[in-house]
Short mmCIF file of C-alpha atoms and ligand atoms in Angstrom, two decimals:
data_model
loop_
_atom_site.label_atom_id
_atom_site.label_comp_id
_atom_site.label_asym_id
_atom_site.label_seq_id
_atom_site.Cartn_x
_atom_site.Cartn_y
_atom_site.Cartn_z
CA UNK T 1 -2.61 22.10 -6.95
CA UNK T 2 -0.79 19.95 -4.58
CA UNK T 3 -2.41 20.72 -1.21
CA UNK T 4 -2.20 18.09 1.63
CA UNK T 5 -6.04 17.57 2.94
CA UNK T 6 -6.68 18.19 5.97
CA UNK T 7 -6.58 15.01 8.60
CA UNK T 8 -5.14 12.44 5.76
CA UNK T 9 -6.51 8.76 7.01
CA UNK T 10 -3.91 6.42 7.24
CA UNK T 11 -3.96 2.81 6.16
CA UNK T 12 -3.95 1.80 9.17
CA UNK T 13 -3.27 2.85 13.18
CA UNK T 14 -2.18 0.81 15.64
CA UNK T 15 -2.29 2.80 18.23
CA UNK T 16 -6.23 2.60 19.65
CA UNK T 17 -5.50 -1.04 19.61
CA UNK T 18 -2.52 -0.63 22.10
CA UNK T 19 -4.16 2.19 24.01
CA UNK T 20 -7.52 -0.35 24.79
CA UNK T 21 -5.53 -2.72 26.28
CA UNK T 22 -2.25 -0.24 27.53
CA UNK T 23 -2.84 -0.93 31.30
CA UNK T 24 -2.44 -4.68 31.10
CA UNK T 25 0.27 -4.56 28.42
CA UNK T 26 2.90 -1.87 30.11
CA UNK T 27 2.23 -4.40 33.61
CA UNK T 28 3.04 -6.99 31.52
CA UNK T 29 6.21 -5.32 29.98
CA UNK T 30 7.56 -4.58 33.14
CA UNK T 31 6.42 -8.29 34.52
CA UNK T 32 8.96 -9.97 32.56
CA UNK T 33 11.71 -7.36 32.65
CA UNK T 34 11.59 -7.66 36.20
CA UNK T 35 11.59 -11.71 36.12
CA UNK T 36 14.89 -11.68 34.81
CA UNK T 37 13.50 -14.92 32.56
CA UNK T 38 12.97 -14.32 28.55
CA UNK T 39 12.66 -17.26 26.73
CA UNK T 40 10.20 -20.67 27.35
CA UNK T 41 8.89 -19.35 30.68
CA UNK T 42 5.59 -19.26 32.11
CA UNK T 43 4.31 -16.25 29.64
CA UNK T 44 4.54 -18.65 26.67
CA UNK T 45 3.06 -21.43 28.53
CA UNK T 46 0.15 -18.98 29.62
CA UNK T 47 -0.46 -17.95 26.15
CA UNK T 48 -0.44 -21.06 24.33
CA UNK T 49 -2.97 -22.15 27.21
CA UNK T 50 -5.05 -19.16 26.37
CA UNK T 51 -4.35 -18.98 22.51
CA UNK T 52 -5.16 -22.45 22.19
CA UNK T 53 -8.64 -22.71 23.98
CA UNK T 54 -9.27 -19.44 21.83
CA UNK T 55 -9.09 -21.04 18.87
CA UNK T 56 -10.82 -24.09 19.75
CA UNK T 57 -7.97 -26.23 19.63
CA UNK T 58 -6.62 -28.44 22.19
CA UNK T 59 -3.15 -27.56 21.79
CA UNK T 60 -0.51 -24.30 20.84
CA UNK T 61 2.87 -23.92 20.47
CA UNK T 62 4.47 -20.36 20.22
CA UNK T 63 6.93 -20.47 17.45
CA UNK T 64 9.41 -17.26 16.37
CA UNK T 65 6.96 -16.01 12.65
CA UNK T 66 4.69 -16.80 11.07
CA UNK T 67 6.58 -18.36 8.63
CA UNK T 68 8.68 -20.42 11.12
CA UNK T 69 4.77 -21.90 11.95
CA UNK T 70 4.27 -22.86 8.61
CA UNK T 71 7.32 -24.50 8.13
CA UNK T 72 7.52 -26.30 11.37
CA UNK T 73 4.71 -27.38 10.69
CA UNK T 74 5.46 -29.15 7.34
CA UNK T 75 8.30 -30.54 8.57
CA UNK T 76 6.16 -32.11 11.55
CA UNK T 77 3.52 -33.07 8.71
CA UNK T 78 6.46 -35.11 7.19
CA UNK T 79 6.82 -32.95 4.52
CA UNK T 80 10.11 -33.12 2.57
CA UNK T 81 12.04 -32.87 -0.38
CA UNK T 82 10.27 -34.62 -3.60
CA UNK T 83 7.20 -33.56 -2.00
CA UNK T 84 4.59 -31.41 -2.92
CA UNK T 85 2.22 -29.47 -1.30
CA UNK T 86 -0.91 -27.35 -2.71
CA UNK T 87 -1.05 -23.63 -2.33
CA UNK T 88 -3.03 -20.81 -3.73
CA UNK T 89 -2.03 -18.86 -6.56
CA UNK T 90 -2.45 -15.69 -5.01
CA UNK T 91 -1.08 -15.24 -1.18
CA UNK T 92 1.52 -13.13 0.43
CA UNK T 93 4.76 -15.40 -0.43
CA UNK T 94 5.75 -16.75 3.11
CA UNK T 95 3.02 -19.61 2.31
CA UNK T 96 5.36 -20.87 -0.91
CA UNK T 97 8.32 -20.14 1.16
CA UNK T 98 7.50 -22.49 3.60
CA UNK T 99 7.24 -25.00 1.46
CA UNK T 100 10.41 -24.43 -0.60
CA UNK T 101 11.94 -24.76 2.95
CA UNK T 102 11.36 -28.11 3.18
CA UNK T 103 12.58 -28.92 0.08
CA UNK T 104 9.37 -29.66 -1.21
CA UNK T 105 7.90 -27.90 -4.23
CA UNK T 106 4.65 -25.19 -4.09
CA UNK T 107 2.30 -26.10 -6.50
CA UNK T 108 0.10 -23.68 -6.83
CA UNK T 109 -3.93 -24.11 -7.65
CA UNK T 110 -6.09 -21.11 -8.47
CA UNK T 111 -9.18 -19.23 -6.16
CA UNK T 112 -12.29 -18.87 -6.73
CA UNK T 113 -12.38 -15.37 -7.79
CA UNK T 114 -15.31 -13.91 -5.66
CA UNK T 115 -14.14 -15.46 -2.44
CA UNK T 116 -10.15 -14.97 -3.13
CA UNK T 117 -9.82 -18.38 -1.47
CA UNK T 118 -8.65 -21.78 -2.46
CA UNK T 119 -11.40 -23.48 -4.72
CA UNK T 120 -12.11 -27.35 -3.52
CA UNK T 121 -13.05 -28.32 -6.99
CA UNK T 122 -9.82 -27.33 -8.59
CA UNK T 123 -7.82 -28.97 -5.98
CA UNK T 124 -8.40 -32.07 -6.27
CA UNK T 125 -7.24 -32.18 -10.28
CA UNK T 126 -3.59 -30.56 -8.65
CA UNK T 127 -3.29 -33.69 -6.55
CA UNK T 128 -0.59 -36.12 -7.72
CA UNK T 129 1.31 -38.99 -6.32
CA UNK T 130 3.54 -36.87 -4.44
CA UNK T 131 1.32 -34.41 -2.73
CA UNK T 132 1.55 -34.35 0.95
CA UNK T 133 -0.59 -31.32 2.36
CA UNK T 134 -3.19 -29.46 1.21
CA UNK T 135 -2.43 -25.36 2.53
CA UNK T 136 -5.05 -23.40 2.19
CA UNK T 137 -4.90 -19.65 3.27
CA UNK T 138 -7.78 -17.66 5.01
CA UNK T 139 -6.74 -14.71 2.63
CA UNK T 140 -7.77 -10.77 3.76
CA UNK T 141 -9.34 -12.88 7.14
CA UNK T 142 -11.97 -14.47 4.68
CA UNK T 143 -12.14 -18.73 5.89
CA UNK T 144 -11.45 -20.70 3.28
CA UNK T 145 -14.33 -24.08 2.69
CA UNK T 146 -12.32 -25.87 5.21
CA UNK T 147 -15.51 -29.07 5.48
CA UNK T 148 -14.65 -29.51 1.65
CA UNK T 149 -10.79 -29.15 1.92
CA UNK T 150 -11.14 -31.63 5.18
CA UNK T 151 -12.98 -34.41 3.10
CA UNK T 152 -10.80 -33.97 0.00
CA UNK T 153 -7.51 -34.35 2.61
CA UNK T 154 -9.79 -37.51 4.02
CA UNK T 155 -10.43 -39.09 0.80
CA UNK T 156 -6.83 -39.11 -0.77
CA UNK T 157 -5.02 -39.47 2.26
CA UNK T 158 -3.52 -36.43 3.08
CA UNK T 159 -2.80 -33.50 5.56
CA UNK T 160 -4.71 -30.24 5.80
CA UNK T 161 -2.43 -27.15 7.41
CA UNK T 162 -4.17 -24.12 6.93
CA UNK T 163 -2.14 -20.65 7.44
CA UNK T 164 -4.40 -18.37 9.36
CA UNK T 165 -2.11 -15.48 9.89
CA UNK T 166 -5.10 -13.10 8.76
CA UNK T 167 -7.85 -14.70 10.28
CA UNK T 168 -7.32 -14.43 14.03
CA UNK T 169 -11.24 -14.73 15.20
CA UNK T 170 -12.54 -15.66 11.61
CA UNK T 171 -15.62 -18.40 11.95
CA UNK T 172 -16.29 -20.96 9.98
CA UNK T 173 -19.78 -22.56 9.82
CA UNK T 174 -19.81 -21.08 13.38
CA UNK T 175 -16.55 -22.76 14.87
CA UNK T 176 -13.33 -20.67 15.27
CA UNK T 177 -10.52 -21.07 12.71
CA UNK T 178 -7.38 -22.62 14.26
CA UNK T 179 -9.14 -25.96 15.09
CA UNK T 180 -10.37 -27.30 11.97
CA UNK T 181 -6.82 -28.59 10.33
CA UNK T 182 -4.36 -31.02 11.37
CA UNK T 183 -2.05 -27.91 11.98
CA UNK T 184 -3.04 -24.44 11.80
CA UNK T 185 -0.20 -21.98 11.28
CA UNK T 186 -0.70 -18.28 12.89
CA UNK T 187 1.63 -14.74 12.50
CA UNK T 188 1.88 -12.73 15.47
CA UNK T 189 3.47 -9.48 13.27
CA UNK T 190 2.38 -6.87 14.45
CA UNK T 191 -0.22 -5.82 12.02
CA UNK T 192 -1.99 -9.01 12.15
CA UNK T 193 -5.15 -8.81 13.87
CA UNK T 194 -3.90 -10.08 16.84
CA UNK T 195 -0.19 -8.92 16.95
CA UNK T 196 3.09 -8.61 19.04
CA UNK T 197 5.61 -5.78 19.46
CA UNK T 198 7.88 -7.32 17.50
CA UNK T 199 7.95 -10.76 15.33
CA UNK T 200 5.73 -13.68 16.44
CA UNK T 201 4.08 -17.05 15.29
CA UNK T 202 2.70 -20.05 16.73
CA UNK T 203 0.86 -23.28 15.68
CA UNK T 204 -2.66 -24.70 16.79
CA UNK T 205 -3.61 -28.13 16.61
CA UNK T 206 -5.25 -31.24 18.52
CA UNK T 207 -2.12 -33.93 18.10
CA UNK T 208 -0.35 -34.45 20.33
CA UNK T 209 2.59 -35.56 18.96
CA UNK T 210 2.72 -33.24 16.38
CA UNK T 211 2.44 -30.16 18.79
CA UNK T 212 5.47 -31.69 20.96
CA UNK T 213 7.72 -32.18 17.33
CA UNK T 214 7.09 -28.19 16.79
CA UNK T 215 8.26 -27.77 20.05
CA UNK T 216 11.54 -29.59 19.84
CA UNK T 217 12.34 -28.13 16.89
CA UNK T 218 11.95 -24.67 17.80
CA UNK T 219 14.14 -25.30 20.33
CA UNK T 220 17.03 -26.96 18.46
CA UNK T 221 15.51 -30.14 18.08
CA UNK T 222 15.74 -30.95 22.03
CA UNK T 223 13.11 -31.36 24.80
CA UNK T 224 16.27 -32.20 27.95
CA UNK T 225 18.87 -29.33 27.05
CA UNK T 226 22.02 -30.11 25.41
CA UNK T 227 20.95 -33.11 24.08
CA UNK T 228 19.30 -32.78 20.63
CA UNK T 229 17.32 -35.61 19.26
CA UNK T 230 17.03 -34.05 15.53
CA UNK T 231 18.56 -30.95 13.52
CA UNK T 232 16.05 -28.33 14.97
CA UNK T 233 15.98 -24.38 14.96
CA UNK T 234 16.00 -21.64 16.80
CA UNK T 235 12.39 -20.34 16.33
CA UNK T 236 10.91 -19.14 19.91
CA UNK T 237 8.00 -17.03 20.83
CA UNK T 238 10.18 -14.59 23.57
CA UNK T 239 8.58 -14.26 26.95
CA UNK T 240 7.81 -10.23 26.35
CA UNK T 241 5.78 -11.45 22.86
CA UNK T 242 4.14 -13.60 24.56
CA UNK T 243 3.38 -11.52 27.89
CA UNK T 244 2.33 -9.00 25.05
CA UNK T 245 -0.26 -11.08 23.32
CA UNK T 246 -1.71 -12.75 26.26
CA UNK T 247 -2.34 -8.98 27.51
CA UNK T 248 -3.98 -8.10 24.14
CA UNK T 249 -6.19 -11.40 23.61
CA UNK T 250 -9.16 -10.42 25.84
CA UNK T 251 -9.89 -7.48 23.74
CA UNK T 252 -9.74 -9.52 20.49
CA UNK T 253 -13.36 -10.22 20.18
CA UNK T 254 -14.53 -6.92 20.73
CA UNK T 255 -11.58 -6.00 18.02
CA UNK T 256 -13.29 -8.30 15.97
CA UNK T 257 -17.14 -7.17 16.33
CA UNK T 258 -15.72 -3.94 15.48
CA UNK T 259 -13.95 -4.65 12.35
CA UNK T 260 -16.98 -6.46 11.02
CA UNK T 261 -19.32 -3.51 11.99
CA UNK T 262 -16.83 -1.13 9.79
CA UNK T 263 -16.89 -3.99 6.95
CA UNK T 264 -20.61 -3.81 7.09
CA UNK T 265 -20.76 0.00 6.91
CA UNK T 266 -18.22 0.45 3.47
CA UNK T 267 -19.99 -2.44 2.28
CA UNK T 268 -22.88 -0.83 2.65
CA UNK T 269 -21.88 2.38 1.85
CA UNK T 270 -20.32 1.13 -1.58
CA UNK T 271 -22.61 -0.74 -2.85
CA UNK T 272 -24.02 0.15 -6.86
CA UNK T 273 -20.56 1.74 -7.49
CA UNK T 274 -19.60 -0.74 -9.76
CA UNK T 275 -16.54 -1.46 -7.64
CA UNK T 276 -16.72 -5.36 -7.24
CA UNK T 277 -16.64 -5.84 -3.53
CA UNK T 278 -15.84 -8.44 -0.88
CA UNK T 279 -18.13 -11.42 -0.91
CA UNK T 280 -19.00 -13.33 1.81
CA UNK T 281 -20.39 -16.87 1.76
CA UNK T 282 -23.34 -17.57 4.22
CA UNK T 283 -21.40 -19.88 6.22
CA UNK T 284 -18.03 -17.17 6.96
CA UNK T 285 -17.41 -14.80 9.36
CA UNK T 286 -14.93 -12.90 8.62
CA UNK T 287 -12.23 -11.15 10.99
CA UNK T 288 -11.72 -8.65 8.04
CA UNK T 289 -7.82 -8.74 8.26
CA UNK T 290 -7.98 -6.68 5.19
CA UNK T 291 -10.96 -5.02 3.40
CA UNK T 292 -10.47 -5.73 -0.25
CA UNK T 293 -12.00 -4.34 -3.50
CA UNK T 294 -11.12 -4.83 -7.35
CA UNK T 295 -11.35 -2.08 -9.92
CA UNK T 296 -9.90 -2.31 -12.98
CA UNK T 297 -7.90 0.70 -13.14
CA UNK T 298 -6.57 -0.08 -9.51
CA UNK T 299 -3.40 2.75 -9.96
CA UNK T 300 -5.76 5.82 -10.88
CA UNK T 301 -8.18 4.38 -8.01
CA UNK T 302 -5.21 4.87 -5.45
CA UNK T 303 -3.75 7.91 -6.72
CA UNK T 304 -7.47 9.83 -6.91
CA UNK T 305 -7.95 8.05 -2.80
CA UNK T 306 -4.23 9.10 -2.47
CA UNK T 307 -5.15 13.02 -3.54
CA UNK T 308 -7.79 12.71 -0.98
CA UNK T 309 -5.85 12.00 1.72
CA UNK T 310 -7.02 8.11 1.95
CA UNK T 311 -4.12 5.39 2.40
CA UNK T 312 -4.71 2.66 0.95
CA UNK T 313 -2.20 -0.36 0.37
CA UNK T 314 -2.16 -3.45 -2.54
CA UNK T 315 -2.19 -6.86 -1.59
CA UNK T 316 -0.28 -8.14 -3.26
CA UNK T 317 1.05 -6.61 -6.49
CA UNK T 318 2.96 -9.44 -7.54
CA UNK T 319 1.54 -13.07 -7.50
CA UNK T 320 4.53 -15.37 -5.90
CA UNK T 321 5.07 -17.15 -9.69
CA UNK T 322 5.53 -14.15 -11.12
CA UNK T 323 8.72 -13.39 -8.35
CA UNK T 324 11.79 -13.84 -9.46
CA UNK T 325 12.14 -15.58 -6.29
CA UNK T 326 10.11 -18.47 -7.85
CA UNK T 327 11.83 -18.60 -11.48
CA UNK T 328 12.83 -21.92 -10.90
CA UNK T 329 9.66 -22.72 -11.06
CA UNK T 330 9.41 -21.97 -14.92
CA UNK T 331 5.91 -20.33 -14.82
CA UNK T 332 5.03 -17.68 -17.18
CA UNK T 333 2.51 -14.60 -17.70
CA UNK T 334 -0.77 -16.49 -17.83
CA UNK T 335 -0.09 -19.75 -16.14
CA UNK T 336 -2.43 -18.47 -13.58
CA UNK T 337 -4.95 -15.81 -14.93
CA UNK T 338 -7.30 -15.71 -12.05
CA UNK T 339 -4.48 -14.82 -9.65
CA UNK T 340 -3.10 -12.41 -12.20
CA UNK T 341 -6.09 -10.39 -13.03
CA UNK T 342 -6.62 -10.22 -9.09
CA UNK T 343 -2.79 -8.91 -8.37
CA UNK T 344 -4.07 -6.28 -11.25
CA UNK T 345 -7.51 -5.16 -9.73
CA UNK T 346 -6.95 -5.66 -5.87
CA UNK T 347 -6.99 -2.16 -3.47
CA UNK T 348 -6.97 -2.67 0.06
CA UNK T 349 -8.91 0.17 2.17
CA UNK T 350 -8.52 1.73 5.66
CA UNK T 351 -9.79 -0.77 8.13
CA UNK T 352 -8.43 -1.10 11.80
CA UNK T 353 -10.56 -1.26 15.14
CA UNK T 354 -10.54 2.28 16.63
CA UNK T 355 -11.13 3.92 13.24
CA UNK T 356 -14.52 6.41 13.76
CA UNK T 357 -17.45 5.92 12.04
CA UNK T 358 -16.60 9.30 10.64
CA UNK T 359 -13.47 8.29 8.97
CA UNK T 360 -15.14 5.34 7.11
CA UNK T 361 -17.92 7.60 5.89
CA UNK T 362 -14.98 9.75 4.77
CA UNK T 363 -13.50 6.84 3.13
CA UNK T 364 -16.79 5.89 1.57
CA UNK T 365 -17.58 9.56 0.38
CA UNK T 366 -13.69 9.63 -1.14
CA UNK T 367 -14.22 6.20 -3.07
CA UNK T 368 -17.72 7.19 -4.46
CA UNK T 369 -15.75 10.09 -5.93
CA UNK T 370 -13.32 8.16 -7.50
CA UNK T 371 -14.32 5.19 -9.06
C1 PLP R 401 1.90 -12.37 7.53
C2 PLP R 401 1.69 -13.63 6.78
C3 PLP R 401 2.59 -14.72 6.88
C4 PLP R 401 3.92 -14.62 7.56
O1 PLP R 401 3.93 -14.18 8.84
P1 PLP R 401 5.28 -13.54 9.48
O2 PLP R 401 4.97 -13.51 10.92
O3 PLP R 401 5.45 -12.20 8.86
O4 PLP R 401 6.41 -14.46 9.16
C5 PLP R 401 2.25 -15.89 6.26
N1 PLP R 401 1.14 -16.01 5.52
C6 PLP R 401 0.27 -14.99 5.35
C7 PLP R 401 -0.95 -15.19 4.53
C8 PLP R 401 0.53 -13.76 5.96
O5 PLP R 401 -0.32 -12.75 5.79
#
């Protein structure tokens, strides 16, 4: 039998989150196509204004990617080559790669496997004479235990950047991610929980001076133009991006609410299946980037959701020392077990603001069936 069922679900749809906000995001559009001005114009400075008291923070600075945040803001940590900086062992690759951009090396420290996060207590055996930052990743929109990341950064003297580009509106012990690092790094793309038409990044943060350094070099390492005071890049937020997301941000908190309400209801609604399901610490809220469970057979899982017309997507197949990308690095099968069994196990299921509560009970009916 190979019959398509009726009204597949996708992954994920993008389109009620554009339609809630559509007014105020075509008036944008045509706002800065009729200004005639694209780049580091008053959108930008509007958004950072907005995207910064949003998180908390003091200060933004709209940067090109996500990964262009992260490694701006190493180098404006001081991060070079020689240097090292601690990473999980399981995260979508642009975290390592920001690193290895500097010229610094990844070194890579495993999670604690119900949370998926960065575990404190193995950290701090990773450290060595040449770590600079600590880089912990909100991973699936989950905060990582940024109070005991904070004091370990405290106690041996280093920096704490955490790379938020899944936790847009995440809490943590009841204050908004974004404002709880030296640097926090956020990814505009556009499936992000808050995201562009197009690529996008930018970079939180309460210093001053560091904000300012991202800001020179995105802009080719000058502030007066034509005169460039270090070997920047070209790494800016465009004015439509940015016109884009400022249009977008009121409706993120409702976004949120309604993500965790669906989170609630498959958690609910798959519980005693023997799938082992997201966990969530009593100090966390969540902006459920990603909904994530583990099953053992993960392939049969998808293919028996797939046959039932369920998307579904893996994040991530492959942990980033197991890349050839990262060969250099000389780590083998088993170096990092926790990360390895999770790349094995993880399934990601439909999740995205706009979805009915009809579709998730269809999602939760089509997993009970087959696990
Ligand atoms: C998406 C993502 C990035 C990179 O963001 P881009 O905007 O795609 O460059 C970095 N880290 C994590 C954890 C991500 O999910």
């Amino acid at each position: 039998m190979n019959t398509t069922p009726p009204n597949p679900i996708p992954f994920l749809d993008l389109q009620p989150v554009y339609r809630r906000s559509q007014a105020a995001i075509d008036a944008a559009l045509a706002r800065v196509a009729g200004s005639g001005w694209f780049l580091l114009g008053k959108e930008l400075a509007a958004f950072e204004t907005a995207w910064a008291a949003h998180c908390g923070a003091p200060l933004a600075a709209g940067v090109a990617n996500g990964l262009d945040a992260l490694h701006l803001s190493l180098l404006a940590l001081g991060v070079g080559p020689g240097d090292e900086v601690i990473v999980p062992s399981n995260t979508y690759i642009a975290t390592w790669l920001a690193v290895s951009q500097c010229g610094a090396r990844p070194v890579p420290v495993e999670p604690d496997p119900q949370t998926f996060n960065l575990d404190p207590a193995r950290v701090e055996a990773a450290i060595t004479a040449r770590t600079k930052v600590l880089l912990p990743v909100h991973l699936y929109g989950q905060p990582a235990d940024m109070d005991a990341l904070a004091a370990l950064a405290a106690r041996r003297g280093l920096k704490l950047l955490d790379d938020c580009a899944q936790a847009h509106g995440a809490r943590y012990k009841g204050r908004p991610v974004g404002g709880l690092a030296d640097l926090s790094a956020w990814s505009f793309y556009p499936g992000k929980n808050l995201g562009a038409m197009g690529d996008g990044g930018g970079v939180t943060g309460a210093d001053a001076g560091l904000i300012e350094t991202i800001k020179v070099l995105r802009n080719y390492g000058s502030r007066i133009k034509y005169h460039n005071e270090v070997k920047g890049f070209n790494s800016r937020l465009d004015e439509i991006q940015a016109a884009v997301l400022a249009a977008k941000l009121p409706a993120l908190a409702a976004d949120t609410e309604e993500r965790r309400a669906i989170a609630a209801r498959l958690l609910d609604g798959l519980a005693g299946t023997g799938l082992q399901l997201p966990v969530v610490p009593a100090w966390a809220e969540p902006a459920w980037h990603l909904f994530v469970v583990r099953h053992p057979e993960r392939e049969a899982l998808q293919a028996r959701l797939a046959e039932r017309g369920i998307g579904t997507l893996i994040h991530y197949p492959v942990p980033p020392h197991r890349q050839p990308a990262y060969a250099e690095l000389g780590y083998g099968e088993g170096d990092f077990p926790i990360a390895e069994a999770m790349h094995r196990e993880v399934l990601s299921l439909p999740l995205w603001p706009g979805m009915s509560e009809a579709q998730v009970d269809r999602v939760i009916a089509a997993v009970r069936a087959s696990v």
